[in-house]
Short mmCIF file of C-alpha atoms in Angstrom, two decimals:
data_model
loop_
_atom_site.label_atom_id
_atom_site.label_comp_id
_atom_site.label_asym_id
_atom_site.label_seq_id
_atom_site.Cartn_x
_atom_site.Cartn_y
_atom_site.Cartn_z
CA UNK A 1 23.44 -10.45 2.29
CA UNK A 2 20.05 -11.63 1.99
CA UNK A 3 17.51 -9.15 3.24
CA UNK A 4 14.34 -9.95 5.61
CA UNK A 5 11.25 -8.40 3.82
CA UNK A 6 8.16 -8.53 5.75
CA UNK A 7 4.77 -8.04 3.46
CA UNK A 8 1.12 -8.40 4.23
CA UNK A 9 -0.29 -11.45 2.79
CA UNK A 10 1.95 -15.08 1.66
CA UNK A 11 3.46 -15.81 -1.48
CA UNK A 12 1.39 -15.28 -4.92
CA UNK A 13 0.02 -11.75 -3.45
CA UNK A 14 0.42 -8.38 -4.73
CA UNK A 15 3.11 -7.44 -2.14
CA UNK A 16 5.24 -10.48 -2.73
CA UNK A 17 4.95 -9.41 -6.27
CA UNK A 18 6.62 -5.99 -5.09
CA UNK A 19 8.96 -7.43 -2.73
CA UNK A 20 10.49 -9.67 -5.67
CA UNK A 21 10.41 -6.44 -8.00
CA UNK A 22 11.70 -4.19 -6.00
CA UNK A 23 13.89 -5.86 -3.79
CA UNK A 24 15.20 -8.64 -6.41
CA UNK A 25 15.11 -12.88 -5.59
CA UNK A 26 17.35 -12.71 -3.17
CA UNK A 27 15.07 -12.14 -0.40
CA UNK A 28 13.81 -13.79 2.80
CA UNK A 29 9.92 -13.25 3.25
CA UNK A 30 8.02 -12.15 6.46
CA UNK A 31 4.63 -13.34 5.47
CA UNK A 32 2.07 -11.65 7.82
CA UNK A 33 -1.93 -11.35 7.82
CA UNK A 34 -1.94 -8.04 8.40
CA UNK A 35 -0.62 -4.55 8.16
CA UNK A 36 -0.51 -4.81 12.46
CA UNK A 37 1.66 -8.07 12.08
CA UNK A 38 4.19 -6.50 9.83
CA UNK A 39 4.41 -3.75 11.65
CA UNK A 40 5.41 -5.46 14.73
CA UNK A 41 7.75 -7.72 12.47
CA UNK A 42 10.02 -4.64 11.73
CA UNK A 43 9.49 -3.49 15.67
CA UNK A 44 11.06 -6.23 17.00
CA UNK A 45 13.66 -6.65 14.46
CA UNK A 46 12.21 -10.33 12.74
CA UNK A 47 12.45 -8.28 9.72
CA UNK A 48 14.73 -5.51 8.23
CA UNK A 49 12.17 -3.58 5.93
CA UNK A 50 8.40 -4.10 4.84
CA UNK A 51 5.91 -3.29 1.73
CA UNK A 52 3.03 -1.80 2.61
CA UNK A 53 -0.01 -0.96 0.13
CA UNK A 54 -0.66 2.82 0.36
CA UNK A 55 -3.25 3.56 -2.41
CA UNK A 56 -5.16 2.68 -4.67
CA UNK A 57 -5.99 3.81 -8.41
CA UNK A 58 -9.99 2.82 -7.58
CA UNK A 59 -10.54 2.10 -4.24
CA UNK A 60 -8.17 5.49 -2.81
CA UNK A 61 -6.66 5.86 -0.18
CA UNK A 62 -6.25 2.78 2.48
CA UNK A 63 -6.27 5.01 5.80
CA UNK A 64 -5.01 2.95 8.76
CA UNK A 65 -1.58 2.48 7.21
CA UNK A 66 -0.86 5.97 7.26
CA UNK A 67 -1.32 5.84 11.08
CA UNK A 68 0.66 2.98 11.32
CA UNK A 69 3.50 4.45 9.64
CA UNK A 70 3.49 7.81 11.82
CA UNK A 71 2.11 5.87 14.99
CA UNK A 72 4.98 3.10 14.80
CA UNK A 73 8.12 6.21 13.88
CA UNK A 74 8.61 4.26 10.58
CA UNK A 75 10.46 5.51 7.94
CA UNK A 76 9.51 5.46 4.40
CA UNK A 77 12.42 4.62 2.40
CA UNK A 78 10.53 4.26 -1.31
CA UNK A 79 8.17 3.13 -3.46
CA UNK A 80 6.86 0.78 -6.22
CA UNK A 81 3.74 0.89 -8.75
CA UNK A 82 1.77 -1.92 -9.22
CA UNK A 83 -1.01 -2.49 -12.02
CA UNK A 84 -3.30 -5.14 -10.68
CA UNK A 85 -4.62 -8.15 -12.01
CA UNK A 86 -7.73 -10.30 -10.40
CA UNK A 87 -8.07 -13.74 -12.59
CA UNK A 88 -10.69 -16.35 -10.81
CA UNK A 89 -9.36 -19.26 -9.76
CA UNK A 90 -9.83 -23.07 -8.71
CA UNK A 91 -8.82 -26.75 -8.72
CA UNK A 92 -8.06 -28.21 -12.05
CA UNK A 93 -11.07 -29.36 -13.82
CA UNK A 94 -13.67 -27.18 -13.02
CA UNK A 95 -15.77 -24.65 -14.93
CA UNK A 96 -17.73 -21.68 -14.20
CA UNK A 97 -20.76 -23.67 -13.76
CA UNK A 98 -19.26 -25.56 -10.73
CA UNK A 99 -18.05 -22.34 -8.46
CA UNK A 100 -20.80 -21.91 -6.08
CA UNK A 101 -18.82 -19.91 -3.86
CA UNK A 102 -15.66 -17.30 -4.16
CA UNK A 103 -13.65 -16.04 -1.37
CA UNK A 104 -10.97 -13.46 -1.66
CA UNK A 105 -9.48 -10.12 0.32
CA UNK A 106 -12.55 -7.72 0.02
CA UNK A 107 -10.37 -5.19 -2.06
CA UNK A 108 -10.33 -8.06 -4.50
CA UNK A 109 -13.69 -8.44 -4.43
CA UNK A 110 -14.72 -4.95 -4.51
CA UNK A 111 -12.85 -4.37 -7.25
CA UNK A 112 -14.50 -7.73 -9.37
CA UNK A 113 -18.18 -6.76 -7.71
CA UNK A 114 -19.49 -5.80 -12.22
CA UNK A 115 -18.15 -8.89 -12.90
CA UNK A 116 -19.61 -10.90 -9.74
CA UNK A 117 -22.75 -9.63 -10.43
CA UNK A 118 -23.06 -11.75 -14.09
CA UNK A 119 -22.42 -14.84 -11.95
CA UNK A 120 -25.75 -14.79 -9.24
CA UNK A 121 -24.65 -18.24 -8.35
CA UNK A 122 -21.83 -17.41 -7.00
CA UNK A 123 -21.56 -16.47 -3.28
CA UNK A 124 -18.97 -13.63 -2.20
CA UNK A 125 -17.21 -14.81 1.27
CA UNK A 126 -14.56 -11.93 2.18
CA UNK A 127 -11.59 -13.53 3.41
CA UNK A 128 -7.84 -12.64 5.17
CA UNK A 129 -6.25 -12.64 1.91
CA UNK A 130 -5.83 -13.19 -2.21
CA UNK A 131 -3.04 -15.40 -1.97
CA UNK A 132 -3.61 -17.29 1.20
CA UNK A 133 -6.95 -18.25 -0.21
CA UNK A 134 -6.05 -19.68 -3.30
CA UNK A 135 -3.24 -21.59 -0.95
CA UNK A 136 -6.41 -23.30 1.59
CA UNK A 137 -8.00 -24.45 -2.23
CA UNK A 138 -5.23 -26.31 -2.88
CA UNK A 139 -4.57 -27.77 0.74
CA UNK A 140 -7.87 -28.56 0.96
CA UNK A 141 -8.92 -29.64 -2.42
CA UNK A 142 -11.65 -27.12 -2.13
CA UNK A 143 -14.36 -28.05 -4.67
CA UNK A 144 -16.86 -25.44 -6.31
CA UNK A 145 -14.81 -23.00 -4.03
CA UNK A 146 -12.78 -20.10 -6.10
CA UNK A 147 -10.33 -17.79 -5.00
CA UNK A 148 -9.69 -13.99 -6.64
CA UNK A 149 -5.93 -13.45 -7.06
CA UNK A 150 -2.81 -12.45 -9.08
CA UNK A 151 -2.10 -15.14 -11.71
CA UNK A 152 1.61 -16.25 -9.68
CA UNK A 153 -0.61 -17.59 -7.09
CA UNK A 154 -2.12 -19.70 -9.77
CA UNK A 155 0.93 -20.74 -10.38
CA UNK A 156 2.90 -21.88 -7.45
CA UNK A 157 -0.52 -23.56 -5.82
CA UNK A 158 -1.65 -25.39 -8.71
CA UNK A 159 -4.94 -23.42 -9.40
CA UNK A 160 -6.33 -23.52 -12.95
CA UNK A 161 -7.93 -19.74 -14.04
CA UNK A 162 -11.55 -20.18 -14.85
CA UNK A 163 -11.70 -16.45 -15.53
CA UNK A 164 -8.94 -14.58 -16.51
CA UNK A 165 -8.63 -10.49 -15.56
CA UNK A 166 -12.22 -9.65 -14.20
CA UNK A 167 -11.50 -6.74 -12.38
CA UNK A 168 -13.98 -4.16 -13.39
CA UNK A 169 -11.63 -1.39 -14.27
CA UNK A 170 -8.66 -2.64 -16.67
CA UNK A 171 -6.55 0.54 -15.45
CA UNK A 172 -6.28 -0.20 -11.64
CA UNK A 173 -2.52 0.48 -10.13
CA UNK A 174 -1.91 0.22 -6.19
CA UNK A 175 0.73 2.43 -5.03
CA UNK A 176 2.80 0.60 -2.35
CA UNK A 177 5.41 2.14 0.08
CA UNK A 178 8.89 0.69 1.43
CA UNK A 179 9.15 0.71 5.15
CA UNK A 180 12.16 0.65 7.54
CA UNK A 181 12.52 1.02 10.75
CA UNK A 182 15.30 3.62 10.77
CA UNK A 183 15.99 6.04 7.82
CA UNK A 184 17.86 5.21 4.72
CA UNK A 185 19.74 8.51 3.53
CA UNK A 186 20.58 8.93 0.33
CA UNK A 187 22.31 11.59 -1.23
CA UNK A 188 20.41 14.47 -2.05
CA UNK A 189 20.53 14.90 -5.39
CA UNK A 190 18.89 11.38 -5.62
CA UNK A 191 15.85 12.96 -3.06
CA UNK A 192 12.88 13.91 -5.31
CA UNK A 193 9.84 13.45 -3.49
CA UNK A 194 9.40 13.43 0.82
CA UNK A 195 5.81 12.50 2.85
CA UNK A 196 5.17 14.79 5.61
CA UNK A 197 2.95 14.79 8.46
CA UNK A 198 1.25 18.35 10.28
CA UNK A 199 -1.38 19.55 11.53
CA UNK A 200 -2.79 23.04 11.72
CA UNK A 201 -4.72 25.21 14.30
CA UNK A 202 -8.41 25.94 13.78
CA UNK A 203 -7.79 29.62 12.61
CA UNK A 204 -9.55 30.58 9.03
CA UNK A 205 -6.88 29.91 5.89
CA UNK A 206 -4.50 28.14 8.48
CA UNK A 207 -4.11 24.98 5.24
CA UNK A 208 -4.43 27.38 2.74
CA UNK A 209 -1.04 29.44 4.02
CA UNK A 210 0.69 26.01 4.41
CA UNK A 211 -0.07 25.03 0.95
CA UNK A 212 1.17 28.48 -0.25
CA UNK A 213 4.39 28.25 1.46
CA UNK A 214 4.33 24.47 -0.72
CA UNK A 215 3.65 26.51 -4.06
CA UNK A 216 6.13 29.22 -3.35
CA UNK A 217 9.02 26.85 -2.65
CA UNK A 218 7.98 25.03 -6.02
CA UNK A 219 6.92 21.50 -4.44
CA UNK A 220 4.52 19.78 -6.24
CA UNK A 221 1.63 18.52 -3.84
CA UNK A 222 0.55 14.90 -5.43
CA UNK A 223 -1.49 13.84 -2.74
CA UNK A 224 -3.43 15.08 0.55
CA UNK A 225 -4.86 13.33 3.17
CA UNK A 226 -6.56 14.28 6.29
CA UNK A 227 -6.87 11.79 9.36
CA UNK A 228 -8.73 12.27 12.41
CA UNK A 229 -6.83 12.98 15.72
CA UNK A 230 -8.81 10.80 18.20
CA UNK A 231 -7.67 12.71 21.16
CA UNK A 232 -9.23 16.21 19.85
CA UNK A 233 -12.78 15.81 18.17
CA UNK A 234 -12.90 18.11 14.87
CA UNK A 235 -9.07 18.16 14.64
CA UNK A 236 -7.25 16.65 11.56
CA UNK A 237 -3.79 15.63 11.09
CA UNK A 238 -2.65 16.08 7.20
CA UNK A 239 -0.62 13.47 5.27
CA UNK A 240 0.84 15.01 1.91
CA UNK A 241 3.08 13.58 -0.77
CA UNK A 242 5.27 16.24 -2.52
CA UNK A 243 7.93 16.31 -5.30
CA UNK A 244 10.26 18.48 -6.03
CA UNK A 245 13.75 19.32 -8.55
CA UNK A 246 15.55 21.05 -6.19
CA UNK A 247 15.82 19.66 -2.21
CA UNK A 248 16.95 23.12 -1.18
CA UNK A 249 13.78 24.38 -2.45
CA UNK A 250 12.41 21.47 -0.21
CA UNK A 251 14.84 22.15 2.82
CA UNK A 252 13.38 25.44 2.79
CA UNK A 253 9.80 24.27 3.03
CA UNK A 254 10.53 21.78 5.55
CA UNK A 255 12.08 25.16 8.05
CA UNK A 256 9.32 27.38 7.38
CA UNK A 257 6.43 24.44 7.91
CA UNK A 258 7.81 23.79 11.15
CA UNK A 259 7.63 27.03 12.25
CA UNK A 260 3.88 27.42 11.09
CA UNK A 261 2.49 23.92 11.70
CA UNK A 262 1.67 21.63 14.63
CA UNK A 263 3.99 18.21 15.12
CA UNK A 264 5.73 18.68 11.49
CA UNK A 265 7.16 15.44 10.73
CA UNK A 266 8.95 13.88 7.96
CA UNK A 267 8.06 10.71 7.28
CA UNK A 268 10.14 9.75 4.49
CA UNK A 269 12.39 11.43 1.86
CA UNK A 270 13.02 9.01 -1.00
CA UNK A 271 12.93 9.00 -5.14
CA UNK A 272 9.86 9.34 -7.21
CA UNK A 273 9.55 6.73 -9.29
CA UNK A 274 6.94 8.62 -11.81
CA UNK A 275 9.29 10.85 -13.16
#
């Protein structure tokens, strides 16, 4: 059965590349323009799971989609590594000298801003997203406008690259997350990594004894975050990654941190695919 995968941005983007890795060809795609849109895809059941980005290598953390996630009761189900590749793009025929203008997702550009700076002519115009723009250039026959995006999107819309890999930092992965509306179980022994949600009272040490109770049950913490709780100024909900050999170890955490934590959630238990 083909399988409705819902992904920020249209075909040629970063999360279409993901949705055809991970999930394999046979797919239907939910093409929305934001992370809000394919939320509400997988709410109202247009779409049975969805790739989010989560991370980034350079740019950190992207913060709103871990309160969509907890917000919206989704379930994280896995994830997927991508390294990513920004290559300039345009009609056919042009060079360098003819872009007077680029427009791409302003991750995109942030991440190309050494090598925009080399071309002053150029004007930077943020924009909804990599793909979609390189899609309008092609509609439109767009002339002296270029688009920043992975090299498929070159390839199903046409595009020539004028300037091939100009992100500023050749190492640059995004770490993206598989979303479901309901949890996927799996059988333990396949369960090597779970995200969790708490928060903690105001009392001196309070994440310090949480993170001990981590150590002592031998989970590897690979990534912290703290988010704001709009309802109580000064208060901060924690979002943490951990990993782990053994899930008793982690069953064992998971009883003891709801006992000493505020609104302990599990947000996803899945496999780690850096092992």
């Amino acid at each position: 059965m083909r399988k409705r995968i819902a992904i920020q941005g249209i075909k040629g983007s970063n999360h279409y590349q993901v949705a055809r890795e991970y999930f394999g060809d046979q797919i239907d795609l939910v093409e929305c323009l934001s992370f809000h849109g394919l939320v509400d895809e997988l709410l109202e059941g247009k779409a049975d799971k969805g790739v989010m980005a989560i991370e980034n290598s350079i740019a950190g953390s992207i913060i709103p989609n871990y309160a969509l996630v907890y917000e919206n009761k989704l379930h994280i189900i896995g994830e997927h590594y991508l390294n990513i590749h920004h290559h300039l793009m345009g009609l056919k025929g042009q060079s360098l000298a003819d872009i007077r203008e680029v427009r791409s997702h302003p991750m995109a550009l942030l991440q190309c801003r050494e090598y925009l700076k080399t071309q002053p002519h150029i004007k930077m115009v943020e924009d909804v997203d990599t793909a979609e723009t390189a899609l309008r250039i092609q509609e439109d026959q767009l002339s002296g406008i270029a688009a920043i995006a992975p090299r498929v999107a070159a390839e199903l819309y046409d595009l020539e690259i004028i300037a091939p890999e100009i992100q500023t930092i050749k190492n640059n992965a995004t770490r993206f997350i598989i979303v479901k509306t309901v949890n996927k179980e799996l059988p333990r022994e396949e369960i090597n990594k779970a995200s969790l949600r708490f928060i903690t009272d105001h009392k001196r040490g309070s994440l310090a004894t949480v993170l001990n109770v981590m150590s002592d049950c031998n989970l590897n913490l690979t990534k912290i975050q703290s988010l704001p709780i709009i309802e109580t100024p000064w208060k901060y909900a924690f979002f943490v990654d951990v990993t782990f050999e053994d899930y008793e170890q982690f069953a064992k955490a998971k009883s003891l941190l709801q006992i000493m934590s505020e609104d302990f959630n599990v947000l996803g238990e899945y496999k780690n695919v850096r092992v």
